[in-house]
PDB file of C-alpha atoms in Angstrom:
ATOM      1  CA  UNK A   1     -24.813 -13.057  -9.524  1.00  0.00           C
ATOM      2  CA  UNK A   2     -21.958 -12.907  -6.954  1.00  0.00           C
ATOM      3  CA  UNK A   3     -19.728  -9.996  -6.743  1.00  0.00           C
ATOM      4  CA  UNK A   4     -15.767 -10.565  -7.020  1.00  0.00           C
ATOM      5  CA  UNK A   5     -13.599  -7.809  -6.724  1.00  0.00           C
ATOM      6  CA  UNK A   6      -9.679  -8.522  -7.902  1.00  0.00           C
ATOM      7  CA  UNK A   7      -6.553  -6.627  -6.445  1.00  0.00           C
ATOM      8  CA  UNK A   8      -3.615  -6.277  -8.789  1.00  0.00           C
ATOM      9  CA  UNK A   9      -0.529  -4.776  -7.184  1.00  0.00           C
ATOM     10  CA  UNK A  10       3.407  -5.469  -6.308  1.00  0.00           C
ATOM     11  CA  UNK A  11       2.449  -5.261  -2.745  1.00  0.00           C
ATOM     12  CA  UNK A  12       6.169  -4.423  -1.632  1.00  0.00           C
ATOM     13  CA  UNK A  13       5.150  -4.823   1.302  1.00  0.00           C
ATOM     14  CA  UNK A  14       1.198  -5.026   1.744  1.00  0.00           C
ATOM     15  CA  UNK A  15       0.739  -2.173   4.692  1.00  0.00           C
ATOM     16  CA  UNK A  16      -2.914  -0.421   5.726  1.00  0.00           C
ATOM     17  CA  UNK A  17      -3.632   1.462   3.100  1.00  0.00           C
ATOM     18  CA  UNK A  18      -3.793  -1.443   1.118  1.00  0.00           C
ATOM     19  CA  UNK A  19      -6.617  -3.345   3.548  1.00  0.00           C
ATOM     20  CA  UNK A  20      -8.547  -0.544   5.899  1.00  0.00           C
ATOM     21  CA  UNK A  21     -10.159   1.176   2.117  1.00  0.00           C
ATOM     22  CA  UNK A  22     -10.335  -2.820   0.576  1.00  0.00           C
ATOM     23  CA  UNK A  23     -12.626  -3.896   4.096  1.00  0.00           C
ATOM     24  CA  UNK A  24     -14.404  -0.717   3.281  1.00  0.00           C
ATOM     25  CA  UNK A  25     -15.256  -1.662  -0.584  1.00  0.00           C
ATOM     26  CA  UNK A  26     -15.682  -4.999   0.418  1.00  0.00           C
ATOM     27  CA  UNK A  27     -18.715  -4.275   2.419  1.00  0.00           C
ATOM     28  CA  UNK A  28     -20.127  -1.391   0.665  1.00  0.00           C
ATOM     29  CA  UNK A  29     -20.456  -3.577  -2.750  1.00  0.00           C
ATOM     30  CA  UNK A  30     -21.255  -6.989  -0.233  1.00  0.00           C
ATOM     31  CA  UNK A  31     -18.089  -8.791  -2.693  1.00  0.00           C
ATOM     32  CA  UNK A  32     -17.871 -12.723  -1.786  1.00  0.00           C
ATOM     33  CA  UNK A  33     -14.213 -12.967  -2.409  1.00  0.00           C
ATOM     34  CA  UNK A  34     -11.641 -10.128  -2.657  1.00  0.00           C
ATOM     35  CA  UNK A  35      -8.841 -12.019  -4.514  1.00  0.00           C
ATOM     36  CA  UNK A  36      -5.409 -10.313  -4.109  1.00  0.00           C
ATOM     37  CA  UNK A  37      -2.448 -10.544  -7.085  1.00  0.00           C
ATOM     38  CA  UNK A  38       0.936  -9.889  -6.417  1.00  0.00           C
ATOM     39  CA  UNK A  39       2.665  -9.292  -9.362  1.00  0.00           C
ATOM     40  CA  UNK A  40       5.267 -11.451 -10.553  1.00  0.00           C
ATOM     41  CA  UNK A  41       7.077  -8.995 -13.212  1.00  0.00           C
ATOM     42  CA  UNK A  42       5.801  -5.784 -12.823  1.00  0.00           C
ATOM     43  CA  UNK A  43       5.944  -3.781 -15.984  1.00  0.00           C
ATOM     44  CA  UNK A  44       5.975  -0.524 -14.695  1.00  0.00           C
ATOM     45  CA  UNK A  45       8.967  -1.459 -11.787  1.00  0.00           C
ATOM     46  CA  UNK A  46      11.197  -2.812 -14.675  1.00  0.00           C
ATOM     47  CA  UNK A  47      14.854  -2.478 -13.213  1.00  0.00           C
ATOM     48  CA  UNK A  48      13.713  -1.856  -9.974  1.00  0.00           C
ATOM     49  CA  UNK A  49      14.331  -3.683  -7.256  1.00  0.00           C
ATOM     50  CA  UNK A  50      11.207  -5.427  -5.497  1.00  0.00           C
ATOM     51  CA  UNK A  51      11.105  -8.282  -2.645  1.00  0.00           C
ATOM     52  CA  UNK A  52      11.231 -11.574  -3.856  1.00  0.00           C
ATOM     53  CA  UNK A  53       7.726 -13.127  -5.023  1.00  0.00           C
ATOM     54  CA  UNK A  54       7.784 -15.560  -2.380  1.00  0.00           C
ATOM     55  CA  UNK A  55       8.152 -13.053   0.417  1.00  0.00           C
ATOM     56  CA  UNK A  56       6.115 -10.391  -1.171  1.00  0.00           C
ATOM     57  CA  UNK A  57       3.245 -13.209  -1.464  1.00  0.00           C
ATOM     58  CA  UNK A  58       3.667 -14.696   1.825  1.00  0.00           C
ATOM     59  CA  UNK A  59       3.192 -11.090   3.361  1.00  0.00           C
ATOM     60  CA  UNK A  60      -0.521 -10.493   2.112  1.00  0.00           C
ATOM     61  CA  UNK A  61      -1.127 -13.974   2.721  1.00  0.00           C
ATOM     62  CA  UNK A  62      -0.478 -13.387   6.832  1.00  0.00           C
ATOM     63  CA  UNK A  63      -2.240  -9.894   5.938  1.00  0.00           C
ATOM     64  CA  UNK A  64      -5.293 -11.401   4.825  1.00  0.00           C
ATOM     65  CA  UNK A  65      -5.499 -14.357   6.975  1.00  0.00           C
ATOM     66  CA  UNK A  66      -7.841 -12.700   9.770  1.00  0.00           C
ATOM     67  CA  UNK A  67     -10.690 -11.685   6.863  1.00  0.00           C
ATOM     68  CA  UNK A  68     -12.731 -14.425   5.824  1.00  0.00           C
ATOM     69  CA  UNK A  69     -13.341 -13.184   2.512  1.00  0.00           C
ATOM     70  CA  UNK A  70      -9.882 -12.009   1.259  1.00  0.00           C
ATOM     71  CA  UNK A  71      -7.787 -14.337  -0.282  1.00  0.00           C
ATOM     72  CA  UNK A  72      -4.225 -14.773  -1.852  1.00  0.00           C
ATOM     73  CA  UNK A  73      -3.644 -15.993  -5.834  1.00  0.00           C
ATOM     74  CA  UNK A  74      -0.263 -17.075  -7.384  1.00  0.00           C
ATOM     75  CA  UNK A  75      -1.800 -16.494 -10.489  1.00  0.00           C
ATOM     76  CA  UNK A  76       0.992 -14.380 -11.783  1.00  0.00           C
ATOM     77  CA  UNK A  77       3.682 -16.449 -10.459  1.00  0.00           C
ATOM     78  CA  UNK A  78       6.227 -17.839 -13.490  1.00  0.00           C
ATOM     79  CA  UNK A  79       4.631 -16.520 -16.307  1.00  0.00           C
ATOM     80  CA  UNK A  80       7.208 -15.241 -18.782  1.00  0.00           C
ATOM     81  CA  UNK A  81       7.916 -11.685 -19.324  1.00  0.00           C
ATOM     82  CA  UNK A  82       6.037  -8.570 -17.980  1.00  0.00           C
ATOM     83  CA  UNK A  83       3.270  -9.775 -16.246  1.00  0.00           C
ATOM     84  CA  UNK A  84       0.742  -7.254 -17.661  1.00  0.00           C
ATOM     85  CA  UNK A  85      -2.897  -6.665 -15.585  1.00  0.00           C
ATOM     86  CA  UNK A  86      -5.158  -7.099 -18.691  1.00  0.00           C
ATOM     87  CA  UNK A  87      -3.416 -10.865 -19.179  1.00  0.00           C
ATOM     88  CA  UNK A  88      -4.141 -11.472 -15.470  1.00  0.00           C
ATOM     89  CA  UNK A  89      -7.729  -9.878 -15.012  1.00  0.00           C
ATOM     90  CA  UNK A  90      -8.459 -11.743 -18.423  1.00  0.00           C
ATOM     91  CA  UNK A  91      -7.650 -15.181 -17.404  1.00  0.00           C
ATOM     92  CA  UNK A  92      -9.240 -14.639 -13.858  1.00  0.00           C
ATOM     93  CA  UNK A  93     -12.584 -13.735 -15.502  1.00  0.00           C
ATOM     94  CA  UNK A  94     -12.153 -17.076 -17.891  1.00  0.00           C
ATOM     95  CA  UNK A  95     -11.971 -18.646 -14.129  1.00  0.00           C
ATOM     96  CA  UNK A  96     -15.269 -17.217 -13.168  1.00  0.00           C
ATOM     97  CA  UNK A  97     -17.505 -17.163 -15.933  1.00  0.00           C
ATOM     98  CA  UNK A  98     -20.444 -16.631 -13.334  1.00  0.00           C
ATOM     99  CA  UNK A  99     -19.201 -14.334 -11.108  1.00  0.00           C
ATOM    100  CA  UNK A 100     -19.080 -10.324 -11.765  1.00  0.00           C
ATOM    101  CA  UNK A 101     -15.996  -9.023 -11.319  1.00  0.00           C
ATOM    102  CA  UNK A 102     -14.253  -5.808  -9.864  1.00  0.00           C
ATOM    103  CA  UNK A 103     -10.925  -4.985  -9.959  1.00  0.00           C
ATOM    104  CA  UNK A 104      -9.218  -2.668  -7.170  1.00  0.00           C
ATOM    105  CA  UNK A 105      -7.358   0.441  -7.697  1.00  0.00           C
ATOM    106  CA  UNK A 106      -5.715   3.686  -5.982  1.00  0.00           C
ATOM    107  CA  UNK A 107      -6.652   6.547  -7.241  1.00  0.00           C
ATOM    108  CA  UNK A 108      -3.147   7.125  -8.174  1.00  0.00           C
ATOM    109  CA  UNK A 109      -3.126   4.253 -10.456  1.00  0.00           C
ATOM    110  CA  UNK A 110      -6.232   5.200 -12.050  1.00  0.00           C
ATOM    111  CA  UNK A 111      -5.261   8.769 -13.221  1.00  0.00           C
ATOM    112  CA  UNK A 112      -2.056   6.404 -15.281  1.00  0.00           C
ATOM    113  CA  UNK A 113      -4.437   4.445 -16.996  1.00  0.00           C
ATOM    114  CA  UNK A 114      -3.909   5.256 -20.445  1.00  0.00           C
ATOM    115  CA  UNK A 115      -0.279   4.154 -19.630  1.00  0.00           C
ATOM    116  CA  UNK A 116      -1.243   0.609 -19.019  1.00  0.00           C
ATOM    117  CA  UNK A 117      -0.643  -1.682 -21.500  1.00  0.00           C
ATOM    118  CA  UNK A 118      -4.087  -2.497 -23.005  1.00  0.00           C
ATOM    119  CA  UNK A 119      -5.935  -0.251 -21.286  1.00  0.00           C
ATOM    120  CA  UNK A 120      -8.856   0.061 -23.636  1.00  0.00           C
ATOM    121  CA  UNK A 121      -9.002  -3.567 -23.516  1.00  0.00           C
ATOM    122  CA  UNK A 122      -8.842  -4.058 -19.346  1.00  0.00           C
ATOM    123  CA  UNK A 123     -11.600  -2.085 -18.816  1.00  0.00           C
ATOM    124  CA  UNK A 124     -13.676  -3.313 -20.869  1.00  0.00           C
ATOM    125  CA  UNK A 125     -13.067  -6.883 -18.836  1.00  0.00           C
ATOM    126  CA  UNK A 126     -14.367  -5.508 -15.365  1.00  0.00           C
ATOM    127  CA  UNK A 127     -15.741  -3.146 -13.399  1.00  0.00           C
ATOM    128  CA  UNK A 128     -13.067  -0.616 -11.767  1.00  0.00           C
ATOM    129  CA  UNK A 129     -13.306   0.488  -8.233  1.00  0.00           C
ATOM    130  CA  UNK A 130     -10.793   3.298  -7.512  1.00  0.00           C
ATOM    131  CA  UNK A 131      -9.800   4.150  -4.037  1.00  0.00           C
ATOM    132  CA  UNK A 132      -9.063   7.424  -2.357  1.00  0.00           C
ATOM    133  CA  UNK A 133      -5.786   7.909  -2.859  1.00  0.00           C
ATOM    134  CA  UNK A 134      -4.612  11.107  -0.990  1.00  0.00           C
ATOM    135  CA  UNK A 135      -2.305  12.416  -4.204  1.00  0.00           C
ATOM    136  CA  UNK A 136      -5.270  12.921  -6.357  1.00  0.00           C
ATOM    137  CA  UNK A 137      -8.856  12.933  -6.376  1.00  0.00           C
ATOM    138  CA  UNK A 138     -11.863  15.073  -7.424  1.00  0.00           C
ATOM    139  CA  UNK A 139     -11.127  17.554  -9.812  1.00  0.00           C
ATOM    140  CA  UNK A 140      -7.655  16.593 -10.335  1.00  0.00           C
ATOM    141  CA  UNK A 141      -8.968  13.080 -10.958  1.00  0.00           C
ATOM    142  CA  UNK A 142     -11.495  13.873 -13.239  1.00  0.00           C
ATOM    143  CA  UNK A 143      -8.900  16.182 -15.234  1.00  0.00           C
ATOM    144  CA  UNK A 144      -6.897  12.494 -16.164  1.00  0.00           C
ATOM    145  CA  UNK A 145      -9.396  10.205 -17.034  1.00  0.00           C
ATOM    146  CA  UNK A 146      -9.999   9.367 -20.588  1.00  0.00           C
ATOM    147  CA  UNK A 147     -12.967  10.724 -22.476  1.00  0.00           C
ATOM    148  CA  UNK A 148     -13.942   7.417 -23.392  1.00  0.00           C
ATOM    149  CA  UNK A 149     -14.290   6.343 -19.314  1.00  0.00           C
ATOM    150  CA  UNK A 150     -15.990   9.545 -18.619  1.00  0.00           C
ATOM    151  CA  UNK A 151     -19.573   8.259 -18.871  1.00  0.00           C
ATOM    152  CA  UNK A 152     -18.683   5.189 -17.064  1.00  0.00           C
ATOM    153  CA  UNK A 153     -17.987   7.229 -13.802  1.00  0.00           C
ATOM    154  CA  UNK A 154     -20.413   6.383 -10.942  1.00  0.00           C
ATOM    155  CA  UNK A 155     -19.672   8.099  -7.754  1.00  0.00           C
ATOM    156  CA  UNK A 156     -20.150   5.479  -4.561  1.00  0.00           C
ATOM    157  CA  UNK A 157     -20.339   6.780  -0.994  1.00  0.00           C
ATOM    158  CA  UNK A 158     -18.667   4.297   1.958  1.00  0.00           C
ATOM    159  CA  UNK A 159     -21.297   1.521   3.486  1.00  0.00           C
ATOM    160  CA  UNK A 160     -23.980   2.756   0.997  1.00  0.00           C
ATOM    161  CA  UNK A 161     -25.973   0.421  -0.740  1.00  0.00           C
ATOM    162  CA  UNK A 162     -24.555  -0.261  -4.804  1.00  0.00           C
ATOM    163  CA  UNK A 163     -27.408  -1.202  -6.998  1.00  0.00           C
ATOM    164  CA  UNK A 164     -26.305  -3.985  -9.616  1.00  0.00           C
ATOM    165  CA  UNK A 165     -24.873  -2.163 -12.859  1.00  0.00           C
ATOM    166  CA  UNK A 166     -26.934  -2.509 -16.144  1.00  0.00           C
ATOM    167  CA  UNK A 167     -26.858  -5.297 -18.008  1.00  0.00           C
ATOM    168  CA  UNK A 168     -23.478  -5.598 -20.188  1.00  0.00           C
ATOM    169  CA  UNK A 169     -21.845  -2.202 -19.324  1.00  0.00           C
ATOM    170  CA  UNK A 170     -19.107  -1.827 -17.000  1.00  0.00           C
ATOM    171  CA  UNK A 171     -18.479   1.300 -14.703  1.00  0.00           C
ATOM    172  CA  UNK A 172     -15.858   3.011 -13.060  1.00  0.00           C
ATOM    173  CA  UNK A 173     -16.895   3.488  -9.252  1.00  0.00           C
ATOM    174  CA  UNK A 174     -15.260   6.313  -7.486  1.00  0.00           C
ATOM    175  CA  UNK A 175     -15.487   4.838  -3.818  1.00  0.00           C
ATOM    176  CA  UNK A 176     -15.531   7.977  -1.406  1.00  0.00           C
ATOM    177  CA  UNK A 177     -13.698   7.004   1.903  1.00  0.00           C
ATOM    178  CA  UNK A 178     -11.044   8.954   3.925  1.00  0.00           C
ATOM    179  CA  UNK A 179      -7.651   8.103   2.273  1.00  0.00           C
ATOM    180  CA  UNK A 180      -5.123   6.263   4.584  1.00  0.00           C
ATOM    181  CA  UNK A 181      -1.785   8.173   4.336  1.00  0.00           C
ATOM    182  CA  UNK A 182       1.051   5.588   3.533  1.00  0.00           C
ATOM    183  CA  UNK A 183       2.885   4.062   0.613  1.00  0.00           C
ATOM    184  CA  UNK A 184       4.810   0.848   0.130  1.00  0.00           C
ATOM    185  CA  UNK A 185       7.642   3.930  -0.926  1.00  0.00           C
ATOM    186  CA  UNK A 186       7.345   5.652   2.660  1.00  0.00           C
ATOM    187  CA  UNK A 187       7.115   2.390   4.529  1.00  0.00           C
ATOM    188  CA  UNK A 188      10.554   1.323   2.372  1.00  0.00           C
ATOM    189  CA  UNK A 189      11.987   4.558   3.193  1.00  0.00           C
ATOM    190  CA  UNK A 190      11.061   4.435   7.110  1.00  0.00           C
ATOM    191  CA  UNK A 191      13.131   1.538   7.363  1.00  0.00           C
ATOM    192  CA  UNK A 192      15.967   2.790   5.869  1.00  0.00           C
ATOM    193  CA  UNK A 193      16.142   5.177   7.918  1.00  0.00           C
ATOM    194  CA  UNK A 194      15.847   2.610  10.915  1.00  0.00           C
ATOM    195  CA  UNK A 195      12.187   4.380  11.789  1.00  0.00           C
ATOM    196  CA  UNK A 196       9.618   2.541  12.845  1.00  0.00           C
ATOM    197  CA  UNK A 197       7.238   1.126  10.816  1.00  0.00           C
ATOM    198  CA  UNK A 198       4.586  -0.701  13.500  1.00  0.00           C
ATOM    199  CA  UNK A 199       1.593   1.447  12.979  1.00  0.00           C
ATOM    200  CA  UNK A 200       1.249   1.113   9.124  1.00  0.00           C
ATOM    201  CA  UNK A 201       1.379  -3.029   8.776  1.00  0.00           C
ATOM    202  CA  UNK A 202      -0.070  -5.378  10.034  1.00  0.00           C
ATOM    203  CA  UNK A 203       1.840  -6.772  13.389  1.00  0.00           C
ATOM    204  CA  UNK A 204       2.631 -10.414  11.506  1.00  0.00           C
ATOM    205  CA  UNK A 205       3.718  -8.314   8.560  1.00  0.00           C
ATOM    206  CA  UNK A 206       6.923  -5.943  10.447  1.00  0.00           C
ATOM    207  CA  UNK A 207       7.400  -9.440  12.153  1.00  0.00           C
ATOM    208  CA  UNK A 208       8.376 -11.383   8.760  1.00  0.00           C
ATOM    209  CA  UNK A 209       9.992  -7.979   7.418  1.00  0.00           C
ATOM    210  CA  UNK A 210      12.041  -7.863  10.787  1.00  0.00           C
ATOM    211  CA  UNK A 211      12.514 -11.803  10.593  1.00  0.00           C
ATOM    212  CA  UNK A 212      13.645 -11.569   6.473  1.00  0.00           C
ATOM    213  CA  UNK A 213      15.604  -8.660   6.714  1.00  0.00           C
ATOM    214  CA  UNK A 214      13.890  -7.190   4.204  1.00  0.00           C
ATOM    215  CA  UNK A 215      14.066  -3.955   2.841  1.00  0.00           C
ATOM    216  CA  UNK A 216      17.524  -3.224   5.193  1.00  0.00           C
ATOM    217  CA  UNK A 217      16.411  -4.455   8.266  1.00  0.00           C
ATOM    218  CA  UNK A 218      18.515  -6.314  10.222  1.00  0.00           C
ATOM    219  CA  UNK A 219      18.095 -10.338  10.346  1.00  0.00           C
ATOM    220  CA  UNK A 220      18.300 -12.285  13.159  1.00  0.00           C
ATOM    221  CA  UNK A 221      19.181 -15.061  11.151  1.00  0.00           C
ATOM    222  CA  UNK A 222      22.794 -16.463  10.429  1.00  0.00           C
TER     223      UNK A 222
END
């Protein structure tokens, strides 16, 4: 059975530390597709305010472009209401009844979980790949995660072979990989502050920012 991993996220905007740890999971568990989400409605950035859809979407899809395997879904796009990750990972799976899926996560994310709205429910849907996140990991990780996840742990070392998981259970990978130190937040902050932001995004990424005027930047439009 093919492997399909899923990345959930607001993506605002997609830099490196988004892509150099997903290239790295993508060829230590040999996935055929990594499908990336942006999130329409975010629960958790309710009030906040995020790049439109349509730019934040159009940013991992020039991200992606040079990797044949990655791809962009609108999947989230319109729905009504918070767009809530067990809805989304739960209708992608009814897509691909014969693939096995993974879904994507930092670190960071994955010491929230019992936050998420239907947690116990999500991970029950997929396996869970959690990346390095610099923030928190080992010990500090293991303090967070729920007792009921505890068994599912499987540590996974970068580029090393992943046997196939046993029949009907899902696991919780902990992919080992030296975390790459940046944040949608810093690269938002960075700009304004009118720093540069060249060596944490993807070229065709600043370009669109610069081009938008996204996140303060100045547009060369009218």
């Amino acid at each position: 059975m093919r492997r399909v991993a899923v990345f959930g996220g607001t993506f605002d905007p997609v830099h490196l530390g988004h892509l150099v740890p997903t290239v790295g999971a993508a060829e230590t568990f040999g996935f055929s597709q990594v499908v990336f989400i942006p999130a329409f409605d975010p629960p958790h950035k309710q009030g906040a305010v995020l790049a439109p859809f349509s730019h934040r979407f159009a940013m991992l899809a020039l991200a992606t472009q040079p990797y044949d395997r990655f791809f962009v879904s609108d999947l989230e796009m319109g729905r009504p209401g918070p767009t809530y990750t067990v809805d989304t990972l739960r209708e992608f799976t009814r897509r691909c009844p014969e693939s096995e899926v993974y879904f994507l996560l930092g670190s960071d994310s994955f010491s929230q979980i019992e936050t998420w709205h239907r947690w116990q429910e999500l991970v029950d849907l997929a396996h869970l790949v959690v990346l390095h996140r610099a923030t928190v990991w080992g010990d500090k990780l293991l303090e967070l995660v729920p007792a009921r996840l505890r068994e599912r742990l499987t540590p996974v070392r970068l580029f090393e072979p992943v046997p196939d998981p046993p029949p009907g259970r899902k696991l919780v990978y902990l992919l080992e990989h030296e975390p790459f130190p940046v944040s949608a937040s810093l690269i938002r902050e960075r700009l304004q502050a009118g720093q540069t932001i060249s060596e944490l995004v993807p070229p065709e990424v600043h370009r669109w920012i610069v081009k938008y005027g996204l996140y303060h930047q100045v547009s060369h439009g009218c």
